[in-house]
Coordinates of C-alpha atoms in Angstrom, one line a residue:
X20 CA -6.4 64.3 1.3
X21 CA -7.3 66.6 -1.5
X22 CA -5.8 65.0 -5.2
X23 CA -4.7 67.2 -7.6
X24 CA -6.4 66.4 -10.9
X25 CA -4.5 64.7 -13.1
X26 CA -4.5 65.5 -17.7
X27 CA -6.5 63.0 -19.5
X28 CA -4.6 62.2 -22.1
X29 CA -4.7 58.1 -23.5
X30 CA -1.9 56.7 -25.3
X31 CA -1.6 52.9 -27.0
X32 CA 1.0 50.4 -25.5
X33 CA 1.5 47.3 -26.5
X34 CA 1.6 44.6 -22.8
X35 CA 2.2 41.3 -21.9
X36 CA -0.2 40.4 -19.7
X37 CA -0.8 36.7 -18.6
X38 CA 0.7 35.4 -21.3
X39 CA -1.2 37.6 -24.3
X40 CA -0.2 40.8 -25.8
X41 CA -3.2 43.4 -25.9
X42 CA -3.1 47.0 -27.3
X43 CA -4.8 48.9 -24.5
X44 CA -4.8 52.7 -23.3
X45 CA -2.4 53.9 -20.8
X46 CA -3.4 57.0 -19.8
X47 CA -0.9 59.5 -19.0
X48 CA -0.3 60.9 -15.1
X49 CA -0.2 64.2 -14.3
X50 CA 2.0 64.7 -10.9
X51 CA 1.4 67.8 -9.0
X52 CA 2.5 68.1 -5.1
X53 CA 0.0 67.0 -2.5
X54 CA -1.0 70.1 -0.7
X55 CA -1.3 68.8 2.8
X56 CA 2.1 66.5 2.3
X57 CA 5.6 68.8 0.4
X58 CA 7.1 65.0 0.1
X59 CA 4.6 63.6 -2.1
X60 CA 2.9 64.2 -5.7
X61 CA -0.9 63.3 -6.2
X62 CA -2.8 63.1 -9.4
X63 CA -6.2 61.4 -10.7
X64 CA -5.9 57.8 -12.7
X65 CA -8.8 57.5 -15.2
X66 CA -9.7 53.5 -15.4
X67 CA -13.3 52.4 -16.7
X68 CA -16.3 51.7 -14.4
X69 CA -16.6 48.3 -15.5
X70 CA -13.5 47.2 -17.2
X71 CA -16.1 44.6 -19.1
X72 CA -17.0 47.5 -20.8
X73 CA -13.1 49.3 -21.4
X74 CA -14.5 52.1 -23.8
X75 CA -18.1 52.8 -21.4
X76 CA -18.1 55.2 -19.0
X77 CA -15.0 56.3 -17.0
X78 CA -14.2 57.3 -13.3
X79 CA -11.1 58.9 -11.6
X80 CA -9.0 57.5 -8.3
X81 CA -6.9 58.9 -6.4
X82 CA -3.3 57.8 -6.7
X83 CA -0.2 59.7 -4.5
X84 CA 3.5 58.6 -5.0
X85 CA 6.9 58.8 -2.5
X86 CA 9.2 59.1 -5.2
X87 CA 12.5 57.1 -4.8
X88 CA 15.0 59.0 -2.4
X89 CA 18.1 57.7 -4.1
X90 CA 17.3 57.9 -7.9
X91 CA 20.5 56.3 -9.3
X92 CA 19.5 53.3 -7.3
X93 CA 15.9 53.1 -8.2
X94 CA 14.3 49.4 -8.5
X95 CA 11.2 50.1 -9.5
X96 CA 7.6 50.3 -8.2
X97 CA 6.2 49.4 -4.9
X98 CA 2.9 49.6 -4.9
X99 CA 1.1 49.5 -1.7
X100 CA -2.4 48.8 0.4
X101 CA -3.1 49.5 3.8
X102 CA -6.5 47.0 3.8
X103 CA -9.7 47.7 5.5
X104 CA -11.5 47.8 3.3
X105 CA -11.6 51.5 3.4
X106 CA -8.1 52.6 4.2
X107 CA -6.4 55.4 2.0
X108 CA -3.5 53.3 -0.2
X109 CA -2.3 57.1 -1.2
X110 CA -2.2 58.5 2.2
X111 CA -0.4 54.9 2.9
X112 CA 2.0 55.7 0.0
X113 CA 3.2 58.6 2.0
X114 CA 3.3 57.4 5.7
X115 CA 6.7 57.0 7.3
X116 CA 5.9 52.9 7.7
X117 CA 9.0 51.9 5.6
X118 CA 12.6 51.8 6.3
X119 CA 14.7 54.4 4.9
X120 CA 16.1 52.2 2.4
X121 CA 13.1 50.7 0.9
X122 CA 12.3 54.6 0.6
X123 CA 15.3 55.1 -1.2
X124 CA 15.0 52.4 -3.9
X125 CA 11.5 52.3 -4.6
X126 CA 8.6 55.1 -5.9
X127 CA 5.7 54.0 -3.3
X128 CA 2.5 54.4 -4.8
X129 CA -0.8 53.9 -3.6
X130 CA -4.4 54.5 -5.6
X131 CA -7.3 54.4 -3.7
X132 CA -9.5 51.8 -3.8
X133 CA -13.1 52.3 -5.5
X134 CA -15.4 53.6 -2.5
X135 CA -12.4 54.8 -0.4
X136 CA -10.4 58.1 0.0
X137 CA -10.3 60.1 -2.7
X138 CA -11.9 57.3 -4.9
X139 CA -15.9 58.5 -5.3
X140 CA -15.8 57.2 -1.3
X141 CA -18.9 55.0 -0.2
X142 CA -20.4 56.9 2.7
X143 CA -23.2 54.8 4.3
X144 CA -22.3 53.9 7.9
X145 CA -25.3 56.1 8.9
X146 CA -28.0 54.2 7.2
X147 CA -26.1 50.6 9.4
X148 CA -26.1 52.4 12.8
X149 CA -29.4 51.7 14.7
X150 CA -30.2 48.5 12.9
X151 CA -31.6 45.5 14.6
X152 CA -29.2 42.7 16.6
X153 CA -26.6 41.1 14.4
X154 CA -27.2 38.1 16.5
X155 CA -31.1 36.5 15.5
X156 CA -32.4 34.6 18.4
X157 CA -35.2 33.8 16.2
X158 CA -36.9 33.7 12.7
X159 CA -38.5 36.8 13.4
X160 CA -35.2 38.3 14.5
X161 CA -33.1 37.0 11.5
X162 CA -36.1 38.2 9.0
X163 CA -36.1 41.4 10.9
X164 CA -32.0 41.8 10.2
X165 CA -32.7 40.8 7.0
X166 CA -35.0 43.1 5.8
X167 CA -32.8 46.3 7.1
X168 CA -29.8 45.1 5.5
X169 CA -32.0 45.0 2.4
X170 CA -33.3 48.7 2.9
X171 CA -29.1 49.7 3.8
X172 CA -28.1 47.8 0.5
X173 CA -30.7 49.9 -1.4
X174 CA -30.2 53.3 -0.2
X175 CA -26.7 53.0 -0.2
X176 CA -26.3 51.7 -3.8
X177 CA -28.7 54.6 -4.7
X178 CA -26.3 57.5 -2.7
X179 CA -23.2 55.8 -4.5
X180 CA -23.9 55.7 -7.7
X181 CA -22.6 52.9 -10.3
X182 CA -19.3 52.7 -8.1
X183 CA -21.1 50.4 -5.5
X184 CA -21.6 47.7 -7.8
X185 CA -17.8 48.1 -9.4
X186 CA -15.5 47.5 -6.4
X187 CA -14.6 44.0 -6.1
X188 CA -11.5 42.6 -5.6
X189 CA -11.1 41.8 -9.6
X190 CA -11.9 44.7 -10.1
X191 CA -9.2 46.6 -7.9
X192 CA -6.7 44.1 -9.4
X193 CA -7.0 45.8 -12.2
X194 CA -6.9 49.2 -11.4
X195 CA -3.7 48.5 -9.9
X196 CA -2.5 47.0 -13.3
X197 CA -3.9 50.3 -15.4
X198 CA -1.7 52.2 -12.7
X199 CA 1.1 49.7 -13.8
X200 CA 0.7 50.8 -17.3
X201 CA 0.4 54.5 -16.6
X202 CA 3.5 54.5 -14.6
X203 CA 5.5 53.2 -17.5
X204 CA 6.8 50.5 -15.8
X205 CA 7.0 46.6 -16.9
X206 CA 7.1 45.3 -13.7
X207 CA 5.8 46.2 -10.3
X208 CA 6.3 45.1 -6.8
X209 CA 3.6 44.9 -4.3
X210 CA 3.1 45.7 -0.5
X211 CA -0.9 45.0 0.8
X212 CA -1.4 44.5 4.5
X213 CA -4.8 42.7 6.0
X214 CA -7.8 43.2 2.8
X215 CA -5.2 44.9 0.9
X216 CA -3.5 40.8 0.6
X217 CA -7.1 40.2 -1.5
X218 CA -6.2 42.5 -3.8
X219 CA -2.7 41.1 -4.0
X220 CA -3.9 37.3 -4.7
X221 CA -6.2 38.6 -7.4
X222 CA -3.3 40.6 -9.0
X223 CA -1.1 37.7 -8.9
X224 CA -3.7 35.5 -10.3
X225 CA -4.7 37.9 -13.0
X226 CA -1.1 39.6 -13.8
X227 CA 1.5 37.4 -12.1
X228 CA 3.7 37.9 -15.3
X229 CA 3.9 41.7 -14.3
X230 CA 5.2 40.9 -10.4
X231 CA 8.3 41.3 -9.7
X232 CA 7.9 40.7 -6.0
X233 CA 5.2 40.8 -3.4
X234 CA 4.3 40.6 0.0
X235 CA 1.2 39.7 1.7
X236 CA 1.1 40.6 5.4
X237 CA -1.8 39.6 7.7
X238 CA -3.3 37.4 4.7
X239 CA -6.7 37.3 4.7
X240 CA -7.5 33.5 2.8
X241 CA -9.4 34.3 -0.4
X242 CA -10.3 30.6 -0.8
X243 CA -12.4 30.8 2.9
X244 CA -16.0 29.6 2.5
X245 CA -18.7 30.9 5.4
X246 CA -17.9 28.2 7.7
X247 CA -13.9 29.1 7.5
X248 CA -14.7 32.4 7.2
X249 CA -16.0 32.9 10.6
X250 CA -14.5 30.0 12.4
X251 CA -10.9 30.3 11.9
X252 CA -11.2 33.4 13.0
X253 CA -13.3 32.4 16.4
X254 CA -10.9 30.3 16.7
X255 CA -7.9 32.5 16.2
X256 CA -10.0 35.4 19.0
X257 CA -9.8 32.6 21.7
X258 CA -6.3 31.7 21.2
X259 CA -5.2 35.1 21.4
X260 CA -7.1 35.8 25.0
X261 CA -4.9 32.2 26.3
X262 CA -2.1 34.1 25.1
X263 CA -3.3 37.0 27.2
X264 CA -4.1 34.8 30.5
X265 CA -0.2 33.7 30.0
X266 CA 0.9 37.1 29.9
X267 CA -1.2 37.8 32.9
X268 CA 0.0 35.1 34.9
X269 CA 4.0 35.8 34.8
X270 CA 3.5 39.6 34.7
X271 CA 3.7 41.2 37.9
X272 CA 2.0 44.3 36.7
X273 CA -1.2 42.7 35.3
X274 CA -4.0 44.1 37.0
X275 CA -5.2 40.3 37.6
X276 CA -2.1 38.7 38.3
X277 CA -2.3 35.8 40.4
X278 CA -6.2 35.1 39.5
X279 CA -8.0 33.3 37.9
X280 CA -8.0 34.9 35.0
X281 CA -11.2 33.5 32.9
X282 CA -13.3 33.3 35.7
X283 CA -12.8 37.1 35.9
X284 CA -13.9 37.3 32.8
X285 CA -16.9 34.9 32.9
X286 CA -17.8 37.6 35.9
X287 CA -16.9 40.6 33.9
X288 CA -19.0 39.3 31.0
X289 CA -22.0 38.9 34.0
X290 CA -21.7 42.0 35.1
X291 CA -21.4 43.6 31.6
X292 CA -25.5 42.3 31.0
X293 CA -26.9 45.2 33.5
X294 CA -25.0 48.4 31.5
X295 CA -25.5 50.4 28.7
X296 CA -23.6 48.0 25.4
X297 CA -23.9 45.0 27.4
X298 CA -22.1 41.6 27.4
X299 CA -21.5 42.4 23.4
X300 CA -20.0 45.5 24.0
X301 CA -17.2 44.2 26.1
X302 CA -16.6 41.5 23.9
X303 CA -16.2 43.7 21.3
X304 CA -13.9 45.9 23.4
X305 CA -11.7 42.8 24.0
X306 CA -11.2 42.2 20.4
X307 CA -9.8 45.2 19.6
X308 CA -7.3 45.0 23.0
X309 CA -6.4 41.5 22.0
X310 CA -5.7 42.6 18.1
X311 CA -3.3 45.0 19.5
X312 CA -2.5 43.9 21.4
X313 CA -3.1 45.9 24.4
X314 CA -2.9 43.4 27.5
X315 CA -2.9 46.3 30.5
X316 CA -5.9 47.5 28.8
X317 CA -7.7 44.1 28.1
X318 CA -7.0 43.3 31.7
X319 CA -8.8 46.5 32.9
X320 CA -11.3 45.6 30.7
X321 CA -12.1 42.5 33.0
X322 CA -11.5 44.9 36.4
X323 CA -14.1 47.7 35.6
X324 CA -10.8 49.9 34.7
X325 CA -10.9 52.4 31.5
X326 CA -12.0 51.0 28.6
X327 CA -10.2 50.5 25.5
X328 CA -11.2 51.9 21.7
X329 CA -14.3 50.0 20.3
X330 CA -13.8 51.1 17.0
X331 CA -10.5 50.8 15.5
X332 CA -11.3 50.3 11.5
X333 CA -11.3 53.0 8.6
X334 CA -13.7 55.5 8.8
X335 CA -15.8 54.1 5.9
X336 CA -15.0 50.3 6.2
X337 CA -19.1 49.7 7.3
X338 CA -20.0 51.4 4.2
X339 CA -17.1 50.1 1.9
X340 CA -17.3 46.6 3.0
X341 CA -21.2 46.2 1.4
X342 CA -19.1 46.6 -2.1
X343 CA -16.3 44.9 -1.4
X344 CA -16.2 42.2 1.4
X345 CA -19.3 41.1 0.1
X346 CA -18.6 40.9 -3.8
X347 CA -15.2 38.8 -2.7
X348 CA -16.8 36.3 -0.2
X349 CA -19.7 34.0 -0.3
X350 CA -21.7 35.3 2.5
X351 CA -25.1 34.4 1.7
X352 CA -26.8 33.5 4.8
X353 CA -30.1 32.2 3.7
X354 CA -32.3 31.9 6.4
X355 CA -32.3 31.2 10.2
X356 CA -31.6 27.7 10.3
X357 CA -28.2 28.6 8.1
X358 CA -27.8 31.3 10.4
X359 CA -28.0 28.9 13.7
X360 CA -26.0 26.1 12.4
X361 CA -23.0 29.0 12.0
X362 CA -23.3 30.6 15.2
X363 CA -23.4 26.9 16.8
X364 CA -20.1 26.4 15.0
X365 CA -19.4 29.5 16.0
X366 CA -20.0 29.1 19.7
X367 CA -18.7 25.7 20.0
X368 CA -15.2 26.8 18.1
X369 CA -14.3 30.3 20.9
X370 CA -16.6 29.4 23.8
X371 CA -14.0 32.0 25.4
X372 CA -14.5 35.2 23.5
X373 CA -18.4 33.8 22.3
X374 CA -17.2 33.6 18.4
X375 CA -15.5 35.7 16.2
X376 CA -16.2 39.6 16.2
X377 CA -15.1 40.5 13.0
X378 CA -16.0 37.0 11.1
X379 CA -19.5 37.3 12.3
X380 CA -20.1 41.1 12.1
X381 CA -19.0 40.6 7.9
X382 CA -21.1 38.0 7.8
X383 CA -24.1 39.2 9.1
X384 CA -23.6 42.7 7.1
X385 CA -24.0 40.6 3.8
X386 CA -27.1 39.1 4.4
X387 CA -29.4 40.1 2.2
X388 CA -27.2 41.0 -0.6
X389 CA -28.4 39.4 -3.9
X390 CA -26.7 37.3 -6.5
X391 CA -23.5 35.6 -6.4
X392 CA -20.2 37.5 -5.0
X393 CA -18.4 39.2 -8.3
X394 CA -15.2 37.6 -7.3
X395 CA -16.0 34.7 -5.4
X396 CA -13.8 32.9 -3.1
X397 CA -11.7 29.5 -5.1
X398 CA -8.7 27.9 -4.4
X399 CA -5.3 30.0 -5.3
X400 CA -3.8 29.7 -8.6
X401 CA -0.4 31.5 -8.7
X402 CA 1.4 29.9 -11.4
X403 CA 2.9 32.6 -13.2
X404 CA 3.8 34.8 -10.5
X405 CA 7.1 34.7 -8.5
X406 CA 8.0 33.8 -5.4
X407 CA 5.3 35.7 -2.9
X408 CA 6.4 36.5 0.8
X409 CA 3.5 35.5 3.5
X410 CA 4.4 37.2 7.0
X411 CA 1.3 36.6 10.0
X412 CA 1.3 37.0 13.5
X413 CA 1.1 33.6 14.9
X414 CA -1.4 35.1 17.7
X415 CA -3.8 37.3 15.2
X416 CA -7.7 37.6 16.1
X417 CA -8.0 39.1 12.8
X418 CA -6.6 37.2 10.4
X419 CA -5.7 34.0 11.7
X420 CA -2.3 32.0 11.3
X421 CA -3.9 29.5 9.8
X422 CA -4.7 31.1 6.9
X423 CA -1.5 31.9 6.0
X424 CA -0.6 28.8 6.7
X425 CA -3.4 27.5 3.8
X426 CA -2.3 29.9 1.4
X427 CA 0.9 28.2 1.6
X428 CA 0.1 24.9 1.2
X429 CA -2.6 25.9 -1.9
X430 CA 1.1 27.6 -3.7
X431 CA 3.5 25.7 -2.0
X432 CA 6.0 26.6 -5.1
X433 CA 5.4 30.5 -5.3
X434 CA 4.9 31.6 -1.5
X435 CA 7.3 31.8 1.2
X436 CA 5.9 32.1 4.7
X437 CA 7.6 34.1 7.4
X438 CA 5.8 33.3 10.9
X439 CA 6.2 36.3 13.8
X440 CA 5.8 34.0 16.7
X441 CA 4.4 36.9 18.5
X442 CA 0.5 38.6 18.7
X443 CA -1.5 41.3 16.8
X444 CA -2.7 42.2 13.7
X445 CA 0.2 43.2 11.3
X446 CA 3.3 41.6 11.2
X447 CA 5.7 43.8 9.7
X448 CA 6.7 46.4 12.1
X449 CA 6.5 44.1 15.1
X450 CA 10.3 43.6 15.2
X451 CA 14.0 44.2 13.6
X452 CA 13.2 40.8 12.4
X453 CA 10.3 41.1 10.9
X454 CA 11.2 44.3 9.3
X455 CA 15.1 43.2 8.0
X456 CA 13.2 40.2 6.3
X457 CA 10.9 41.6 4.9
X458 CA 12.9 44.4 3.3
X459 CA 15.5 42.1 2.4
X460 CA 12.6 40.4 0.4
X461 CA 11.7 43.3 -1.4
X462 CA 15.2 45.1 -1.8
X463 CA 17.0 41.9 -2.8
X464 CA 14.2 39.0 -3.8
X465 CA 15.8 36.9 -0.7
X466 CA 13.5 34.3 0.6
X467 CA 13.2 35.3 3.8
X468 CA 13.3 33.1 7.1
X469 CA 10.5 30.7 8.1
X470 CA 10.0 32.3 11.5
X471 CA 11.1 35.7 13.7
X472 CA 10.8 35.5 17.4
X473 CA 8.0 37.3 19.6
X474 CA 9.1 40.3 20.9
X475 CA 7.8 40.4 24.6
X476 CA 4.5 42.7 25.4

């Protein structure tokens, strides 16, 4: 989406902002319609490179608004993230995901993170592709993964430029609060879905005095260490294929109905070792049916039938993750032995699906990236922010149930958790329950129920 470019002009305001008043710039947005979308307005937000340094250099984002439909009834703000890393928050701001009334009453805005979109994107997928196995059987083979991960870190900080080493969590936090500021408004309310709930936490923790209410859907656990990191989430991959063996046995229309469902895929996984992708790429491919999910699919997965999607994530979440996932996480696999004694853990946690694919593939991406994370992982402190919904699949490969779960019991005062006791990775639109809480949440600050039911595949 091309962004009209937005007047530079600065302006001294005087904000309250955890508790301390500061004089600091608000620069002024200029709106002008987003060619390729009549409904919205784009613009540029200038915010510093390194906000250590507020008067250094400065970069522009991206930033698109849905202004409210019905003015006279105009709550505020909403401020959204569609997660990734590496998804567009301003083509979010404009996508027809909320209801009619949350359009009316709210201005949805959406600035790009650092490295995505319009937002000097990070574009190094290229230099990953072709790189050794992310899964060492040996010194030699973890040294050997090593060493190209250092080479992609590298050439990719040197194509990026100074942004690479800017795009933290924290760091996005703030952004969001400069586009606060800039929007003139006290107050905002906040919408992130999957990585965009990082970015939430951190806000929370760093502004919660300017929330007026937010929702974190598909939470991904900022407080997760390596071992948590990876195994919840192997764990969460397995429970989700149980939950597809149920499906298969009291659906008629199952391609393996009335079989033995994981022995098929113990075959199917045998098979898989003597074509082109292998055992991993099936595994992969059942991820992605099972984060759907897609159940016909993940059972012709196991038949020989057409395959599902084995890529489902933002176009530039391989490059954007190297800034991000790794500055927010301490994934600093060491060595071999460290290496082994996760994918033991791993193994021994989803002997089903053979670990986590997304835990492991983040994991392994980070080796090899040097110092500690900008915005390492610690344990959630939200005490001057409001009441925060939490909404999670209960059946969610992705980001497991159990982490919204923790963040719960680490802010048991200020978060509200609504459980969809259905499957998949975001819980918002999965029903008229999930959806009538949630917007009740934002519309009217109502804590919302403790649980929706599934609605069935």
């Amino acid at each position: 989406m091309r962004r009209a470019l937005a007047t530079s002009l600065a302006a001294v305001v005087l904000i309250i902002s955890a508790g301390a008043v500061h004089a600091e710039p608000a620069p002024s947005l200029g709106w002008a319609p987003c060619p390729d979308n009549p409904e919205g307005q784009c613009g540029t937000l200038s915010v510093p490179l390194d906000w250590k340094k507020p008067d250094g250099p400065r970069i522009d984002l991206a930033i698109a608004r849905h202004q409210a439909t019905d003015p006279a009834r105009r709550l505020g703000v909403l401020l959204v993230d569609p997660g990734g890393p590496g998804g567009s928050a301003a083509e979010f701001a404009l996508s027809g995901l909320f209801s009619p009334e949350v359009r009316a009453r709210f201005d949805i805005v959406g600035v790009d993170q650092r490295g995505t979109g319009g937002s000097l994107a990070i574009r190094c997928a290229d230099l990953v592709a072709g790189g050794p196995s992310i899964h060492p059987r040996d010194a030699a083979g973890f040294t050997e993964l090593l060493r190209h991960n250092q080479n992609v870190l590298a050439q990719c900080r040197e194509r990026s430029g100074p942004v690479f080493d800017h795009a933290d969590g924290a760091t996005v936090a703030r952004d969001l609060d400069a586009a606060r500021r800039a929007l003139g408004e006290r107050k905002i309310s906040y919408f992130g879905l999957s990585y965009g709930t990082t970015f939430g936490q951190t806000y929370a923790e760093l502004f919660g005095r300017n929330v007026r209410a937010m929702v974190l859907d598909s939470v991904v656990d900022h407080s997760a260490e390596l071992r948590r990191f990876v195994g919840d989430r192997a764990v969460a991959s397995d429970d989700s294929f149980r939950e597809f063996e149920k499906w298969c046995a009291g659906t008629t229309s199952c391609a393996l109905h009335g079989q033995d469902v994981r022995a098929a895929w113990e075959a199917a996984l045998v098979r898989a070792d003597a074509r082109p992708g292998g055992r991993q790429g099936l595994l992969d491919s059942m991820y992605f049916a099972l984060r759907g999910p897609d159940w016909f699919s993940a059972a012709d997965l196991i038949t020989g039938g057409p395959s599902v999607r084995t890529q489902a994530f933002e176009p530039n979440y391989e490059s954007v993750r190297l800034a991000s996932v790794c500055q927010d996480f301490s994934l600093r696999i060491k060595d071999f032995r460290e290496y082994e004694r996760m994918r033991v853990e791993e193994l021994r946690r989803a002997p089903i699906m053979r670990g986590s694919f997304l835990g492991h593939d983040e994991a392994t991406a980070c080796i090899g990236v040097p110092g500690k994370p900008a915005n390492p992982p610690h344990r959630l402190d939200l005490g001057d922010a409001p009441k925060i919904m939490v909404i999670n699949s209960k059946y969610d490969p992705t980001t497991p149930h159990e982490w919204a779960v923790n963040i719960k019991r680490q802010a048991p005062r200020n978060t509200a958790l609504l459980t969809y006791e259905g499957w998949g990775h975001i819980a918002y639109p999965r029903s008229a329950c999930t959806r009538t809480n949630v917007d009740d949440y934002l519309l009217e600050l109502r804590t919302p129920a403790v649980s929706c039911p599934a609605v069935p595949q």
